[in-house]
XYZ file of C-alpha atoms in Angstrom:
206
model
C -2.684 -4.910 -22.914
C -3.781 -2.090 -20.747
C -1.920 -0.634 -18.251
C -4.969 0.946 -16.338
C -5.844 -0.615 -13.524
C -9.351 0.747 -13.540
C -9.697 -1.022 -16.712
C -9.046 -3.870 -15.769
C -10.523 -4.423 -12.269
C -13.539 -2.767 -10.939
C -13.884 -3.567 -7.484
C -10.973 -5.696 -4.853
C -9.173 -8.265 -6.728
C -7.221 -10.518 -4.832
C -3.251 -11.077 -5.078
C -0.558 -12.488 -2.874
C 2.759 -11.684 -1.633
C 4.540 -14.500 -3.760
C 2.616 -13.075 -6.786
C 3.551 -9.179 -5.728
C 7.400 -10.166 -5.751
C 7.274 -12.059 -8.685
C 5.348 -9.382 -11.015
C 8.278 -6.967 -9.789
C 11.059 -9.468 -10.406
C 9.641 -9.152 -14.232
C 11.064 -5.894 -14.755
C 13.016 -4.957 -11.413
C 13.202 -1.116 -10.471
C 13.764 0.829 -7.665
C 10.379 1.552 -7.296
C 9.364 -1.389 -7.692
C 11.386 -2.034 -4.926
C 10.073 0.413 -2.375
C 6.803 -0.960 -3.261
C 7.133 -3.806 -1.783
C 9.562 -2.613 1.246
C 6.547 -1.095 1.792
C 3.935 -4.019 1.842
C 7.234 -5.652 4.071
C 8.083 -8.325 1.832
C 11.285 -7.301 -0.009
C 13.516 -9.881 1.143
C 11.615 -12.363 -0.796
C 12.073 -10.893 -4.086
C 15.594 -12.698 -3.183
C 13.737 -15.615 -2.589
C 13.665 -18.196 -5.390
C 11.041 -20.411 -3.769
C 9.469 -17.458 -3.393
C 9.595 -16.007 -6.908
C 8.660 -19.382 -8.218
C 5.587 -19.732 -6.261
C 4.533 -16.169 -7.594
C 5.237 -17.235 -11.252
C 3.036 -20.268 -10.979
C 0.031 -18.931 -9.179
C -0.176 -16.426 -11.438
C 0.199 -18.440 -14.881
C -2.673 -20.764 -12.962
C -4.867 -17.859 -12.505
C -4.218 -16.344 -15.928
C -2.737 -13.608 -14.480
C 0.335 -14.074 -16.251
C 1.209 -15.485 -19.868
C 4.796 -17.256 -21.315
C 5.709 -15.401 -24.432
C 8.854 -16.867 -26.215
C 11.231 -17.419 -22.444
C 9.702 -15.309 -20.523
C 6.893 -14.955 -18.147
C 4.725 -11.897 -18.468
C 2.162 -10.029 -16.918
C -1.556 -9.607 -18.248
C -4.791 -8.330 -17.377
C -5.070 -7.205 -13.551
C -1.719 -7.903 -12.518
C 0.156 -6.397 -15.801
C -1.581 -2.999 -14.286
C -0.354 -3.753 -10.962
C 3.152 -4.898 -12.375
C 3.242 -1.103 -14.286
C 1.919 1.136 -11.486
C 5.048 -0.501 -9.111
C 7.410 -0.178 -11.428
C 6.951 3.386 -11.814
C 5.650 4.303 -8.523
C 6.289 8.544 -7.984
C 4.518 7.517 -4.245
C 4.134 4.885 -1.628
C 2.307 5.169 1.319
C 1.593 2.574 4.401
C -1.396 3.273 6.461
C -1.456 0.997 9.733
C -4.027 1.570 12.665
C -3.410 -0.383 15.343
C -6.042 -1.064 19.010
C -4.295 -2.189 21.846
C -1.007 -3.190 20.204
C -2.813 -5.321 17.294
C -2.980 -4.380 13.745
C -6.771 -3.294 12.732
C -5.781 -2.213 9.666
C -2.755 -2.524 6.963
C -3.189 -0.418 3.594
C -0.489 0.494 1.084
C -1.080 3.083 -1.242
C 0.797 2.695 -4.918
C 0.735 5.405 -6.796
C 2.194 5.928 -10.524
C 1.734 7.998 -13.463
C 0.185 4.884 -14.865
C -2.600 5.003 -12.440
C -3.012 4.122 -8.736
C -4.356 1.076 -6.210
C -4.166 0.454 -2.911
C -3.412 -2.673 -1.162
C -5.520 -3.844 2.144
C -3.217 -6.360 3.425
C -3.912 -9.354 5.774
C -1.355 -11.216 7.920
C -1.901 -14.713 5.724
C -0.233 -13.371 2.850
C -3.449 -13.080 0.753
C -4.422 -9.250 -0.349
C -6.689 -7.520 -2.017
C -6.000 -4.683 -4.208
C -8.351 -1.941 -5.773
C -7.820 0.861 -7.896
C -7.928 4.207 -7.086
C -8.717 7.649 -9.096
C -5.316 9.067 -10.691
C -3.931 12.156 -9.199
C -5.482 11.858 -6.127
C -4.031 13.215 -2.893
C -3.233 9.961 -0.803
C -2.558 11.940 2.294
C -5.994 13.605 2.247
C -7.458 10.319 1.582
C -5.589 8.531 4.433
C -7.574 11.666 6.637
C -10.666 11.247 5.319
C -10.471 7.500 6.020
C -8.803 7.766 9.465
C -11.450 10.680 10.666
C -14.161 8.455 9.517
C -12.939 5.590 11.506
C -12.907 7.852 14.876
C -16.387 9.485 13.994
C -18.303 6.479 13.894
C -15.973 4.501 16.010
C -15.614 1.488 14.027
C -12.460 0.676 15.850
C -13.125 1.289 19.880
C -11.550 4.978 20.695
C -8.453 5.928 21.138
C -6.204 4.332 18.366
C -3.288 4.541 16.931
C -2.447 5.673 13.561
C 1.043 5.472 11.802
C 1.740 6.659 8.143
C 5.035 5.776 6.015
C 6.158 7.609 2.995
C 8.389 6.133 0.709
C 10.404 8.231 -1.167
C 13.862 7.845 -3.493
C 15.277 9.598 -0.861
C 14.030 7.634 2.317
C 11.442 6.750 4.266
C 9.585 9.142 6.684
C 7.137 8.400 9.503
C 4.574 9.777 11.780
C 2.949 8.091 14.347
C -0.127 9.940 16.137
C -3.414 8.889 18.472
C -6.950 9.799 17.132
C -9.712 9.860 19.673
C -13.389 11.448 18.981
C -12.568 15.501 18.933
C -8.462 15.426 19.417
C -6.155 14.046 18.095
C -2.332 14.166 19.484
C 0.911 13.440 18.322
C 4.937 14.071 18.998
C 6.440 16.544 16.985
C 10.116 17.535 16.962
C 10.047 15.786 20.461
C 6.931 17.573 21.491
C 3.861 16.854 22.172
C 1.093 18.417 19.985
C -2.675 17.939 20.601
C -5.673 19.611 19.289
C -7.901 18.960 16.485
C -7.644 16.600 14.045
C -7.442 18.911 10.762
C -4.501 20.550 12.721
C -2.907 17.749 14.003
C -2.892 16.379 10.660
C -1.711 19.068 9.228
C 1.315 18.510 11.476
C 1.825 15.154 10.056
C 1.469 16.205 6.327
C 4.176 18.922 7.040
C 6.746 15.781 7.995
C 5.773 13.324 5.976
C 7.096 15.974 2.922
């Protein structure tokens, strides 16, 4: 079976959290792991209830196949399953108006290929590949600068961006409004425009 996502999903396919914990409990790594520390559902891959509703959705959906004792993963989800497994990057967009989440995106990225993850509070997500090697940080710009140009979420808002990384987790939080953008560095406070501020945010996110 492949192991490239864009071969075997062309647009949004949908998965859920049960289903995310159980394709990592097939082959359990760290990265795997900080995947889904990321998405903010780790403690269930401790879960049994849990893991067992993840193994049955995705037998009923063909997502999954039982060869000899085991469960496996196929089609869509055996990409997914690969890509978090050996995940080299894992980022977490989330833009939030007025306290409320407008937007939740995780970024999985692998040698294997990439997706992202646009996450909704029921538990129900929908993940789409991505291009390999691309720069997730510069995409994350491109997508947060669009928002504020055409001010599809009411101006100002607030952006935050995780990394995940063997060696921890770093975070940045800053404000984007039409023409500045402003954020705390180092316990300062740093505005100006957006390609600088976000430089600023690149530089400590590593």
């Amino acid at each position: 079976m492949s192991e490239n996502i864009e071969d075997e999903a062309e647009g949004p396919v949908g998965i859920t959290d049960h289903e995310l914990v159980a394709l990592v409990d097939m082959g359990p790594t760290d990265g795997g792991r900080r995947a889904l520390d990321a998405i903010g559902i780790l403690p269930m891959l401790d879960d049994e209830p849990s893991l067992r509703a993840g193994y049955a959705t995705l037998l009923v959906r063909d997502l999954a196949g039982i060869e000899g004792e085991l469960i496996v993963a196929q089609h869509f989800a055996n990409a997914v399953a690969a890509i978090m497994g050996e995940c080299t990057e894992v980022v977490r967009l989330v833009i939030t108006k007025d306290s409320e989440p407008a937007v939740r995106t995780v970024f999985i990225t692998a040698p294997e290929g990439a997706f992202l993850l646009d996450m909704t509070e029921f538990g129900v997500h929908a993940a789409q590949p991505l291009e390999p090697g691309q720069d997730i940080l510069a995409l994350i710009f491109d997508v947060v600068s669009g928002m504020a140009s055409s001010e599809a979420i009411p101006l100002p808002f607030v952006v935050e961006v995780a990394k995940f990384t063997e060696a921890g987790t770093r975070k940045v939080a800053l404000t984007a409004d039409l023409t500045a953008w402003s954020m705390r560095a180092g316990g300062m406070p740093a505005t100006g425009s957006p390609e600088s501020v976000w430089g600023t945010a690149r530089a400590l996110l590593g």
